[in-house]
Every structure is written in structure tokens, then in C-alpha cells.
Short mmCIF file of C-alpha atoms and ligand atoms in Angstrom, two decimals:
data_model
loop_
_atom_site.label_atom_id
_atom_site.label_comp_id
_atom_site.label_asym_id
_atom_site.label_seq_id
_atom_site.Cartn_x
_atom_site.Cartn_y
_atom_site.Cartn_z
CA UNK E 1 -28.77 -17.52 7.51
CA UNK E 2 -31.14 -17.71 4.65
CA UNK E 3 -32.37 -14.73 2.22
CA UNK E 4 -34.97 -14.50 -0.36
CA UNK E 5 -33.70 -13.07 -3.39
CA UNK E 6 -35.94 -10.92 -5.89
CA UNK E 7 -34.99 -9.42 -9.60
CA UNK E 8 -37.12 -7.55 -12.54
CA UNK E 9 -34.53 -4.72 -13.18
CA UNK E 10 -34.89 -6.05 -17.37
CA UNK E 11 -36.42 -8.85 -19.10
CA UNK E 12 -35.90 -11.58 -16.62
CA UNK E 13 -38.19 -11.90 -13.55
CA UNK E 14 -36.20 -14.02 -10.88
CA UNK E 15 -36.93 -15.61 -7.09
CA UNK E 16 -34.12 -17.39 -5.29
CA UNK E 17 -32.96 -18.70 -1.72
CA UNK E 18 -29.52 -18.39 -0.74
CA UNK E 19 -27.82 -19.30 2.44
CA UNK E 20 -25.02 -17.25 4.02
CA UNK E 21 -22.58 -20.19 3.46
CA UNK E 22 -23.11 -19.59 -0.41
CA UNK E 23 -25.49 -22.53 -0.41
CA UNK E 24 -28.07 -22.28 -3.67
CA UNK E 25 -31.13 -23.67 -2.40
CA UNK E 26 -33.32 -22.63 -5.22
CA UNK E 27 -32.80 -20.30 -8.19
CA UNK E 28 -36.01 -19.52 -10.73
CA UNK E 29 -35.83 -17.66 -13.50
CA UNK E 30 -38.52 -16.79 -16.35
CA UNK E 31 -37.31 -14.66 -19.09
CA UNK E 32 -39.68 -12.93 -21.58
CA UNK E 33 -37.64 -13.38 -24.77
CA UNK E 34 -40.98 -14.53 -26.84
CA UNK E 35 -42.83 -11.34 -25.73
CA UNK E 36 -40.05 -8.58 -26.54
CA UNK E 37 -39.15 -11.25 -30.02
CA UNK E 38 -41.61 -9.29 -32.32
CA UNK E 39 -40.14 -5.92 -31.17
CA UNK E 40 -36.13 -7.07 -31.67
CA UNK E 41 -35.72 -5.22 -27.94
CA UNK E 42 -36.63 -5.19 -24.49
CA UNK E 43 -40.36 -3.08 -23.86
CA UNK E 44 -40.40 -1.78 -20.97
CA UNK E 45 -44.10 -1.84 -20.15
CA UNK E 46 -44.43 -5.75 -21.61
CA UNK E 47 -41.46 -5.86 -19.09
CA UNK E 48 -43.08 -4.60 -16.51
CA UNK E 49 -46.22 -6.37 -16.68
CA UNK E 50 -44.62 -9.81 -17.23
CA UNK E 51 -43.35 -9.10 -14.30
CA UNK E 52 -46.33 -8.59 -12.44
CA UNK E 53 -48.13 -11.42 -13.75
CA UNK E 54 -44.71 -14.30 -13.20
CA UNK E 55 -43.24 -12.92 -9.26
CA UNK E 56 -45.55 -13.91 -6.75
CA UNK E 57 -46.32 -17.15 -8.09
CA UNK E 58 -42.21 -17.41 -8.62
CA UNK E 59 -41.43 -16.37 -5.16
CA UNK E 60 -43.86 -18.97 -3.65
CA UNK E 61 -41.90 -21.55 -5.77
CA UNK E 62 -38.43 -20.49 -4.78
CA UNK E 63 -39.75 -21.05 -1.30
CA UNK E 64 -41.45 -24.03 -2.14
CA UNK E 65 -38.12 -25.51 -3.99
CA UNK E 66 -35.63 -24.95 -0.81
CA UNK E 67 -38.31 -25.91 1.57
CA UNK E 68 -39.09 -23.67 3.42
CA UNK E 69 -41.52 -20.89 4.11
CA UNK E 70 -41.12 -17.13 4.42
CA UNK E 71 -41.27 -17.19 8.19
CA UNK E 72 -38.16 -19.31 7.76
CA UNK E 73 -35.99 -16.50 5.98
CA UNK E 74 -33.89 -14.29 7.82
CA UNK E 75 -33.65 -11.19 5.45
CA UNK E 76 -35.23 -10.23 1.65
CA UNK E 77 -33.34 -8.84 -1.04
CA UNK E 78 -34.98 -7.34 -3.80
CA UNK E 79 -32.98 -5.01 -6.66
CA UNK E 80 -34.05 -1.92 -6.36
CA UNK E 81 -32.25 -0.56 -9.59
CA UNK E 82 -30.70 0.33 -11.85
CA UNK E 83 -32.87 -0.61 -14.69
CA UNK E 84 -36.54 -0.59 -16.41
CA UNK E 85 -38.02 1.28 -13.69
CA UNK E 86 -41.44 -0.40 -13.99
CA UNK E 87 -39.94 -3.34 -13.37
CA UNK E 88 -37.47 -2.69 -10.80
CA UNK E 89 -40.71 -1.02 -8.76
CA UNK E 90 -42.54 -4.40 -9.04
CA UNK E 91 -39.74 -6.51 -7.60
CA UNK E 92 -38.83 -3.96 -4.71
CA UNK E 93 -42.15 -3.40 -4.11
CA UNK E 94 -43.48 -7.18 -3.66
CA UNK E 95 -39.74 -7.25 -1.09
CA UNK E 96 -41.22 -4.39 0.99
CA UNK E 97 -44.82 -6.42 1.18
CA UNK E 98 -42.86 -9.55 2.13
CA UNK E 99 -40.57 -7.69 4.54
CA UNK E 100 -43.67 -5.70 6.15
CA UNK E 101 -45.84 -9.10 6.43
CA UNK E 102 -43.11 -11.13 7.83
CA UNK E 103 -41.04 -8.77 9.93
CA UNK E 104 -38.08 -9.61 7.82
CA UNK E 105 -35.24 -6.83 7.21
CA UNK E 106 -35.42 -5.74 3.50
CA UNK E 107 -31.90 -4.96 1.17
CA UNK E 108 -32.52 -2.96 -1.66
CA UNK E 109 -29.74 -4.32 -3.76
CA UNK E 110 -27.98 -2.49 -6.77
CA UNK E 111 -28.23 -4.70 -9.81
CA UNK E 112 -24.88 -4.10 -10.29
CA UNK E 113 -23.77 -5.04 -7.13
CA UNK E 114 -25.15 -8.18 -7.68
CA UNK E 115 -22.88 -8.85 -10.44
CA UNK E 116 -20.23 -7.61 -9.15
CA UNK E 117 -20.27 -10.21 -6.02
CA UNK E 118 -21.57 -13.06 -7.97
CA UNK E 119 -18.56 -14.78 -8.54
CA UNK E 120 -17.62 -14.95 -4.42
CA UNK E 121 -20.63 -17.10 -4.93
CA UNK E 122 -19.23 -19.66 -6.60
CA UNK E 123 -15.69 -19.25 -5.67
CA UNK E 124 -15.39 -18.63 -2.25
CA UNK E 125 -11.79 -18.16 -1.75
CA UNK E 126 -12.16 -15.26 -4.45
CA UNK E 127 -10.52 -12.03 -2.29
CA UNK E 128 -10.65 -8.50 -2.54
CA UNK E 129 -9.95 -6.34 -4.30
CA UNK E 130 -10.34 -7.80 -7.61
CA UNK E 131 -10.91 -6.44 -11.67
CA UNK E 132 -14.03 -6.87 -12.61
CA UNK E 133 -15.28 -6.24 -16.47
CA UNK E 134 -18.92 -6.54 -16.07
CA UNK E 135 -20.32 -6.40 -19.68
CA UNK E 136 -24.18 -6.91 -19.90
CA UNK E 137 -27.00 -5.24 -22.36
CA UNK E 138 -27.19 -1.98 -20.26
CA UNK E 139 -23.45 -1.73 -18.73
CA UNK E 140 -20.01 -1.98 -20.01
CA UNK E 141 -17.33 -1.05 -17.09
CA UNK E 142 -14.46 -1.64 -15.13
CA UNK E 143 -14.30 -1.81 -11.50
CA UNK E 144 -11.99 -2.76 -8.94
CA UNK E 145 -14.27 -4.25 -5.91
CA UNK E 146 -12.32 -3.76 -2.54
CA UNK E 147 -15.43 -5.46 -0.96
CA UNK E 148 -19.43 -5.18 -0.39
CA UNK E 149 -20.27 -1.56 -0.79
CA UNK E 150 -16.89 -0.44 -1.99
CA UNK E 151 -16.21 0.29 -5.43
CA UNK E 152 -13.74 2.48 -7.57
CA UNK E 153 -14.99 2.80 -11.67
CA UNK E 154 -11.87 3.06 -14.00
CA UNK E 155 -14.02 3.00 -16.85
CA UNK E 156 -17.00 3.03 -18.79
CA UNK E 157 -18.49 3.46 -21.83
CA UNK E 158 -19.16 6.69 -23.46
CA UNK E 159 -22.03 5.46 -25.67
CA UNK E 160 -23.81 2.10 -26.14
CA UNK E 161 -23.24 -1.39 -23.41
CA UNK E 162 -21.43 -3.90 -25.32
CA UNK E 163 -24.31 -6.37 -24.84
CA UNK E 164 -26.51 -3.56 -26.74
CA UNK E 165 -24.19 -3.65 -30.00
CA UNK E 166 -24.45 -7.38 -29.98
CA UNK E 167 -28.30 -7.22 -29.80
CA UNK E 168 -28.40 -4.34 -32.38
CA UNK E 169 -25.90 -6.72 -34.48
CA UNK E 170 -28.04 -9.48 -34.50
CA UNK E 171 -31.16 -7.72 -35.53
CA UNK E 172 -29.41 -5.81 -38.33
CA UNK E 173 -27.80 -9.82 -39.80
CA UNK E 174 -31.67 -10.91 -38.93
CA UNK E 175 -30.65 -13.24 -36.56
CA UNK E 176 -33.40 -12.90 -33.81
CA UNK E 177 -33.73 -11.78 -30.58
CA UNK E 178 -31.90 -11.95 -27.81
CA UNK E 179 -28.87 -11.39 -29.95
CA UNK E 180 -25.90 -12.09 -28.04
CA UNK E 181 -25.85 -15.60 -27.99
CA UNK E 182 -27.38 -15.93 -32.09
CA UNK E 183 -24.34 -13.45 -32.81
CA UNK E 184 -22.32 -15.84 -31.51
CA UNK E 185 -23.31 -18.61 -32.82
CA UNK E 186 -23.16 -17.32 -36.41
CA UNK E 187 -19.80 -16.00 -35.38
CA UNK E 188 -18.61 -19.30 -34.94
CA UNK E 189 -18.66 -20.19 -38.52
CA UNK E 190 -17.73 -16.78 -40.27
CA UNK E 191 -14.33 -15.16 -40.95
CA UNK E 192 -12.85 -12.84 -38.06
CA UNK E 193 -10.78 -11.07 -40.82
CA UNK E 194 -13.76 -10.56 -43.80
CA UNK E 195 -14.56 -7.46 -42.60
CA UNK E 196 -12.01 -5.27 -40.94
CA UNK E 197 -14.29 -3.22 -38.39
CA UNK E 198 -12.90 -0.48 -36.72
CA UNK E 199 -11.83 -0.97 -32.64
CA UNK E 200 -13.21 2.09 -31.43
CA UNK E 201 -10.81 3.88 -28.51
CA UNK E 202 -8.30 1.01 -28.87
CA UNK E 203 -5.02 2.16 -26.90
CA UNK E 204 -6.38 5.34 -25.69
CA UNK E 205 -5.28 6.23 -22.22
CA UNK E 206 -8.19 5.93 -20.42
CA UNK E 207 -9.65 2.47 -20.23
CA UNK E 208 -12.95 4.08 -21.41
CA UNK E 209 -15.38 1.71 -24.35
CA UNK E 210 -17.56 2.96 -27.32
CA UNK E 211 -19.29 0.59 -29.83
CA UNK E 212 -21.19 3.48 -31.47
CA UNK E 213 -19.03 3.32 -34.71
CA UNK E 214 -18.32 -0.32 -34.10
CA UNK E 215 -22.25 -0.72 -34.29
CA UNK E 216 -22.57 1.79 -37.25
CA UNK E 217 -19.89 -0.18 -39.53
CA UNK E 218 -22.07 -2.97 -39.57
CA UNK E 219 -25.05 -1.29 -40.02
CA UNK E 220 -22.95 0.09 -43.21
CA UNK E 221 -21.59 -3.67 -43.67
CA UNK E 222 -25.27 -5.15 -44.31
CA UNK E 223 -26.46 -1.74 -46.29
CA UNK E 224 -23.96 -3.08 -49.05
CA UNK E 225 -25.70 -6.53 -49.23
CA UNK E 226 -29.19 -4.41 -51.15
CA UNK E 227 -30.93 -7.66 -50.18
CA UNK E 228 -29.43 -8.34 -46.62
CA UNK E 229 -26.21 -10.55 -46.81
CA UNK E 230 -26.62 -14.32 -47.45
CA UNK E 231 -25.96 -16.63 -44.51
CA UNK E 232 -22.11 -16.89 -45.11
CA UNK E 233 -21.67 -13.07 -45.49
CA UNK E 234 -23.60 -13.07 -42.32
CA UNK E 235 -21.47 -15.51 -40.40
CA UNK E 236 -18.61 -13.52 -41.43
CA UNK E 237 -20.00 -9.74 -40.40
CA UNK E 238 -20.89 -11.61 -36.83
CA UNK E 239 -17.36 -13.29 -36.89
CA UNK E 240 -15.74 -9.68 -37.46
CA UNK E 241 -17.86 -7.58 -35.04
CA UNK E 242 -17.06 -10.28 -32.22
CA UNK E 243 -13.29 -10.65 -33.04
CA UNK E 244 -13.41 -6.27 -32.69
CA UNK E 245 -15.49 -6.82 -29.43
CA UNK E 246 -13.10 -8.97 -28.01
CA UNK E 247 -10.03 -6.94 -29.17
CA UNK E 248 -11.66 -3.59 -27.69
CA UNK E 249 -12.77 -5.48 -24.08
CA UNK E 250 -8.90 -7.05 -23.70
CA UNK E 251 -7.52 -3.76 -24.41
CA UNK E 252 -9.27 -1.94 -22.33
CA UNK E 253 -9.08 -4.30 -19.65
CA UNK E 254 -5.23 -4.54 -19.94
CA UNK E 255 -4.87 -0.69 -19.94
CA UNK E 256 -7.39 -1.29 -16.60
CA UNK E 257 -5.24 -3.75 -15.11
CA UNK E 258 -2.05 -1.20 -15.47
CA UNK E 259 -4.57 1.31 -13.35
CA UNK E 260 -6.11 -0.87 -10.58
CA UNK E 261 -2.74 -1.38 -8.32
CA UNK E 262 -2.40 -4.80 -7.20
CA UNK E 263 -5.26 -7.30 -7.80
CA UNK E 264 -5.75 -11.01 -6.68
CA UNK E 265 -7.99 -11.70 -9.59
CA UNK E 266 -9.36 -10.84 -13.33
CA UNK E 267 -13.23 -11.41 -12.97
CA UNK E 268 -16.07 -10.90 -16.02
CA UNK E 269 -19.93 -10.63 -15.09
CA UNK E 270 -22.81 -9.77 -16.88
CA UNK E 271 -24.94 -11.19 -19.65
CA UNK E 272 -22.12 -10.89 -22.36
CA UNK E 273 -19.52 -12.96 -20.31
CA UNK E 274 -21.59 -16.02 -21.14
CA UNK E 275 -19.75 -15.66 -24.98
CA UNK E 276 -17.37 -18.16 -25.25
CA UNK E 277 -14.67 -16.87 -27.28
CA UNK E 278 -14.90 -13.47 -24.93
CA UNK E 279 -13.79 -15.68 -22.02
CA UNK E 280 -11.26 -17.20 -23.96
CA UNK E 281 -9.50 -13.69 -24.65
CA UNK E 282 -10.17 -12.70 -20.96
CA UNK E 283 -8.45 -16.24 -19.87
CA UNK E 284 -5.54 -15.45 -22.33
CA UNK E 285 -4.90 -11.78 -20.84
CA UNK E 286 -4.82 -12.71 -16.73
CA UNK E 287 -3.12 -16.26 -18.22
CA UNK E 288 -0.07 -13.79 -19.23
CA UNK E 289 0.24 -11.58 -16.51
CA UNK E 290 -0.09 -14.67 -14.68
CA UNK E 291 -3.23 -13.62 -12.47
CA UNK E 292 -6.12 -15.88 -11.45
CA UNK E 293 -9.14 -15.46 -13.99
CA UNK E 294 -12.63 -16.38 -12.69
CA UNK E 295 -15.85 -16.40 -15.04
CA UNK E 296 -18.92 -17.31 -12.62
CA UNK E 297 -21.14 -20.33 -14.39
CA UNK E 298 -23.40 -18.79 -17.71
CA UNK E 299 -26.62 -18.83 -15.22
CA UNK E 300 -24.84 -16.85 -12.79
CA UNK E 301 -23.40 -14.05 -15.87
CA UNK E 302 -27.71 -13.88 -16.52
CA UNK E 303 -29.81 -11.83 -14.95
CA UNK E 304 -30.40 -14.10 -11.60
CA UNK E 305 -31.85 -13.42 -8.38
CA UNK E 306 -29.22 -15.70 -6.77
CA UNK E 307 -26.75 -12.98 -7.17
CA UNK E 308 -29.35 -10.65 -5.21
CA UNK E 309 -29.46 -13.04 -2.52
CA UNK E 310 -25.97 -13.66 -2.00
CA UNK E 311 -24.93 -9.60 -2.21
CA UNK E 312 -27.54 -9.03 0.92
CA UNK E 313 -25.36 -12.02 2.27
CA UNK E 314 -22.11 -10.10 1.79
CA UNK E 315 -23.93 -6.71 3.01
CA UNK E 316 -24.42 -8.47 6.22
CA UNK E 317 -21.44 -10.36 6.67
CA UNK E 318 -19.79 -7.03 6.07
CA UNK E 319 -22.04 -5.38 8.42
CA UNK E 320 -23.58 -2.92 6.20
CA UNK E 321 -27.21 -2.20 7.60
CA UNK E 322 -30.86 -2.96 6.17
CA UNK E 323 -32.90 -0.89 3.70
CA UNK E 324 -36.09 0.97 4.85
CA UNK E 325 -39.26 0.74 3.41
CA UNK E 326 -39.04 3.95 1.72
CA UNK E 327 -35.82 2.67 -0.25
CA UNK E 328 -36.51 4.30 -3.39
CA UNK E 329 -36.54 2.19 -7.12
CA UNK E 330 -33.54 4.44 -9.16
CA UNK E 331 -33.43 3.72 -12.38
CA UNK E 332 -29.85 4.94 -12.71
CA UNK E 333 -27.64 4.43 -9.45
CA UNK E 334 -23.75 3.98 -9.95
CA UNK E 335 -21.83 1.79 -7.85
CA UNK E 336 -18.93 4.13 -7.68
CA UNK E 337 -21.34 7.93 -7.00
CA UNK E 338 -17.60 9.42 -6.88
CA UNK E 339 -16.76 8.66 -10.37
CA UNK E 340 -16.24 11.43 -12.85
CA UNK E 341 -18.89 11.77 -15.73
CA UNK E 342 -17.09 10.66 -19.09
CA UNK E 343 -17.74 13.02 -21.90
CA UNK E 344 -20.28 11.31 -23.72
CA UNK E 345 -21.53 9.00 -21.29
CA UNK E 346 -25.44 9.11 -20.96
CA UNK E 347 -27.86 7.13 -20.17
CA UNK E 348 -26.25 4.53 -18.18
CA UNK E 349 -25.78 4.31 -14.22
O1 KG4 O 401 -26.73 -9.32 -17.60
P1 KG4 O 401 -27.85 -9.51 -18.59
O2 KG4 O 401 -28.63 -10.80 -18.54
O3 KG4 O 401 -28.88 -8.34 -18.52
C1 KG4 O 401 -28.50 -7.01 -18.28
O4 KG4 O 401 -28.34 -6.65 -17.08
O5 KG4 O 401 -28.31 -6.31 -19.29
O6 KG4 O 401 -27.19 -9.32 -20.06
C2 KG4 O 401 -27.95 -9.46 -21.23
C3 KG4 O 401 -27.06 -9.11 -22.41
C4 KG4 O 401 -27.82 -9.04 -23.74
O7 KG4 O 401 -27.41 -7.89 -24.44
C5 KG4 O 401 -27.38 -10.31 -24.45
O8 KG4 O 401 -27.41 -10.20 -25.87
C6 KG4 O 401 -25.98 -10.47 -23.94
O9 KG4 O 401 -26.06 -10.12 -22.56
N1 KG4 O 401 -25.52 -11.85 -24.09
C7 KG4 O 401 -24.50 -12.22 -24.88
C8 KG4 O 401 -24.44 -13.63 -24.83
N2 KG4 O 401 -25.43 -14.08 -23.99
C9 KG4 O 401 -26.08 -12.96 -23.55
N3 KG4 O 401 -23.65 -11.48 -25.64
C10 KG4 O 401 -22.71 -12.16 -26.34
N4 KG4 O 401 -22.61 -13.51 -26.37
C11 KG4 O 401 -23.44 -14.29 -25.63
N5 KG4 O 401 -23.33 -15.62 -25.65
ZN1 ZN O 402 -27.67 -7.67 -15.43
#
């Protein structure tokens, strides 16, 4: 079984063929981090018509790479949210052309879904249920996946995605754009302990995240610098916000853990569980409660359209049915719909 994968739910515009046996034929990504540079942040109409211009030519070479041609798929999988909705209708909408003109079924995948099953990509003996932290520029939660379509939310966060205060980090230290990765890269040579940033929420019941204040104490950090802090005060506001990052995600993940019931596995996703040191801590916690830790590969914690792909694989293995063409693009659509609103949660699915 082979499916075409599609993704534009952000800033990354992504074609991919994946076979059922978790086989990668081809995986292409573009990402539009010199056209959203001048801004410091994602704009959603650039977004969206990057993503018009890069797909089809992008889908043709995804084909192209795995050789084969669309009559050779056997299903397309396009994300169909949530996200930029601009640019989740492009990608959905080129899947419904390709599933109309080829008589192929169509999954509209949740974005989040596709993280969430990523790492059975790569690790195929990964079972359910497992804890997944899935920590990317729009989403910061915790979810125990019992399996393709089956999701329970212990927690979220009640204001900003953890990604987001690394971004908004970087721009405020001047470090450029996309911020995660220059954050911690500067982090690497600062002091953790220069600046002691507060750990918003830390051993609160709920496993619930907020990086509001966390965000606003180094906004208050690099206010005190009149000029903007030299490189080595820099390094060691990056250092600090990371080291309260990590100590906020392990706690919260730990109190998570306690709440889940029995899990075969610790798993991070998203765009933040490329940092380094933030897999280190995550290794560290499952490493003492003696449970198997899996971090997919950095392209796979990226916005992918492998990951789209392979969760239309797991939809059908699991025998979940296809999408119509009126699947609608949501730009909010939770994985778990029967979790309870957390007071100050907003904008996120
Ligand atoms: O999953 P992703 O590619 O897109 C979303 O679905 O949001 O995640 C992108 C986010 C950005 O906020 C980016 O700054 C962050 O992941 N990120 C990192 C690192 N690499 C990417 N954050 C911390 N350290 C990194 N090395
Ligand atoms: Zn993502």
C-alpha cells in the first residue's frame, strides 16, 4: 500500500510517499523561513501563497522521487487542520483534486495526529497506549494515544505553545527567526542559573503549561540591558529561559505520567523536540521510572508530510474509513473533542 502525503497547516509546504510497511519512499519539504525572516513570525497570507506557488510542483517530485505515478497510489492524505487556514485549504484542496482525478480515497488528516503517530514510523514495535508531549510553535500538550483515532488530553496549555515562547525569545535577544533552534544555540554557551526565571504552574495538580510570565520575564530581562544585552548576557537569558522550559515540560510530564495509568512508552513530537538538551531531560525522566523513551529523528519532530502519510496508513490499518470531498479545512480541531476547556486556554485546538 502506498499513500501520497500532503502538508501546509504553517510555514512548511510538504509532499511525501509512504508505504504501509513504514517504508519512506520520498519526503520533500520547503520551508519559508526567508519570507516570514523580515516579519520575526509566521504570515499567514505569505504562508498561504508560498504554498500555492511550491505544492504542485512538490507533489510531482515526491512522485517523481519514489517512482512512481499517481495512478500508482492507493490513498491521499492531505492535513486538513488545525492551523493557518489559508494554508491548510491549499493542501486539502490540491488532495481532493488529486483524489477526484485519480479515483483515489482522500484522508483528511489532523496535523496533530500526524505527530502524534510519527514515531510508530520509525519505531515500529512502539505500542499503545503511550505519553506523548507534543511541543511545537502552535501546541503544547499531553496525550495518552491508545491508537489511531483515539486520544485522551491530560493537559494543555492555558496561554502561549512552548515553541511560541522560544520564537518570541529569540526575537526579543535578536537572534533571528525561526527561533527555536538560534535559542538554543545561544543557550548552549550561557549560564542556566544567571537569570532565575520563574517556572510558571510548576507542581500544580493538573499537568496543565503556561509560558506567558515565563515569556514576559525575559521580555523584562532584555528591558534592563537599555541597549539590548551584549552577546554573553544574551547567551545567558537563552541559557535560563531553556533550563525553565525544560524544568516546566519534565514536571508536567511527570505529574502526566502519575495520571495516564500504565504506559509502554514516554514519546516527544513536535517542532520543539528537535532541542537537544529538552530530549536529554525527557530521556532522564522515563530513564528513572525506567520506561522506554522514544524521540522520532529531528525531520520527523518538523512539520513533514511523511507523518501525514503514515497516519492515513494507521487510519487504514485500523480500519477507520476515508474522508469525503466535502471534508472541511478547521483551523482549530482537537484530537481529544471530549476534553474539558482549561480556564485560560484560547486560541489553540
Ligand atoms: O512542529 P513544528 O515544525 O510546527 C508547528 O506545528 O508548530 O514546530 C515549530 C516550532 C517553532 O516554534 C520552532 O521555534 C520550534 O518548533 N523549534 C525549536 C527547535 N527547533 C524548532 N524549539 C527549540 N529548540 C529547537 N532546536
Ligand atoms: Zn506541527
Amino acid at each position: 500500500m502506498l499513500v501520497l502525503g500532503i502538508e501546509s497547516s504553517c510555514d512548511e509546504t510538504a509532499a511525501a510517499v509512504v508505504a504501509g510497511d513504514g517504508r519512506v519512499l520520498s519526503r520533500l519539504v520547503a520551508n519559508q523561513d526567508a519570507a516570514h525572516a523580515p516579519y520575526g513570525g509566521v504570515v499567514p497570507e505569505i504562508a498561504a501563497r508560498a504554498h500555492v506557488e511550491a505544492l504542485t510542483p512538490m507533489v510531482a517530485g515526491a512522485l517523481r522521487q519514489a517512482g512512481i505515478t499517481l495512478a500508482d497510489v492507493d490513498a491521499i492524505a492531505a492535513t486538513a487542520g488545525p492551523g493557518l487556514i489559508g494554508g491548510v485549504m491549499v493542501g486539502l484542496v490540491t488532495g481532493k483534486a488529486l483524489s477526484l482525478a485519480a479515483r483515489k480515497p482522500l484522508y483528511a488528516i489532523n496535523h496533530l495526529e500526524g505527530h502524534a503517530l510519527s514515531p510508530r514510523l520509525v519505531e515500529p514495535g512502539l505500542a499503545f497506549p503511550y505519553l506523548l508531549l507534543l511541543v511545537s510553535g502552535g501546541h503544547c500538550q499531553l496525550l495518552r494515544v491508545d491508537g489511531a483515532g483515539r486520544y485522551a488530553r491530560l493537559a494543555t496549555t492555558i496561554d502561549d505553545a512552548v515553541g511560541e515562547a522560544f520564537d518570541k525569545t529569540a526575537k526579543l535577544l535578536g537572534l533571528g527567526f525561526p527561533g527555536g533552534p538560534a535559542v538554543e544555540r545561544a543557550a548552549a554557551t550561557g549560564n542556566p542559573k544567571a537569570f532565575a526565571f520563574p517556572r510558571p504552574l510548576l507542581h500544580t495538580d493538573e499537568p496543565h503549561f503556561s509560558f506567558a510570565g515565563l515569556k514576559t520575564a525575559v521580555l523584562r530581562a532584555v528591558q534592563a540591558h537599555g541597549q539590548g544585552p551584549s552577546a554573553d548576557t544574551a547567551a545567558d537569558i537563552a541559557a535560563s529561559f531553556q533550563a525553565a522550559v525544560i524544568d516546566c515540560l519534565v514536571d508536567r510530564t511527570r505529574r502526566a505520567l502519575d495520571r495516564a495509568g500504565p504506559v509502554e512508552a514516554l514519546v516527544v513530537a513536535g517542532g520543539v523536540a528537535a532541542n537537544l538538551p529538552v530530549r536529554a531531560a525527557l530521556q532522564a525522566l522515563a530513564d528513572a521510572r525506567a520506561l522506554r523513551f522514544v524521540a522520532p529523528p529531528l525531520w520527523l519532530c518538523t512539520d513533514n508530510a511523511a507523518m501525514i502519510a503514515w497516519a492515513a496508513c494507521e487510519r487504514i490499518a485500523a480500519g477507520l474509513p476515508a474522508d469525503g470531498l466535502d471534508a472541511p479545512a478547521r483551523p482549530r480541531w482537537p484530537l481529544d473533542p471530549d476534553a474539558e476547556a482549561v480556564r485560560g486556554a484560547g486560541v489553540r485546538a
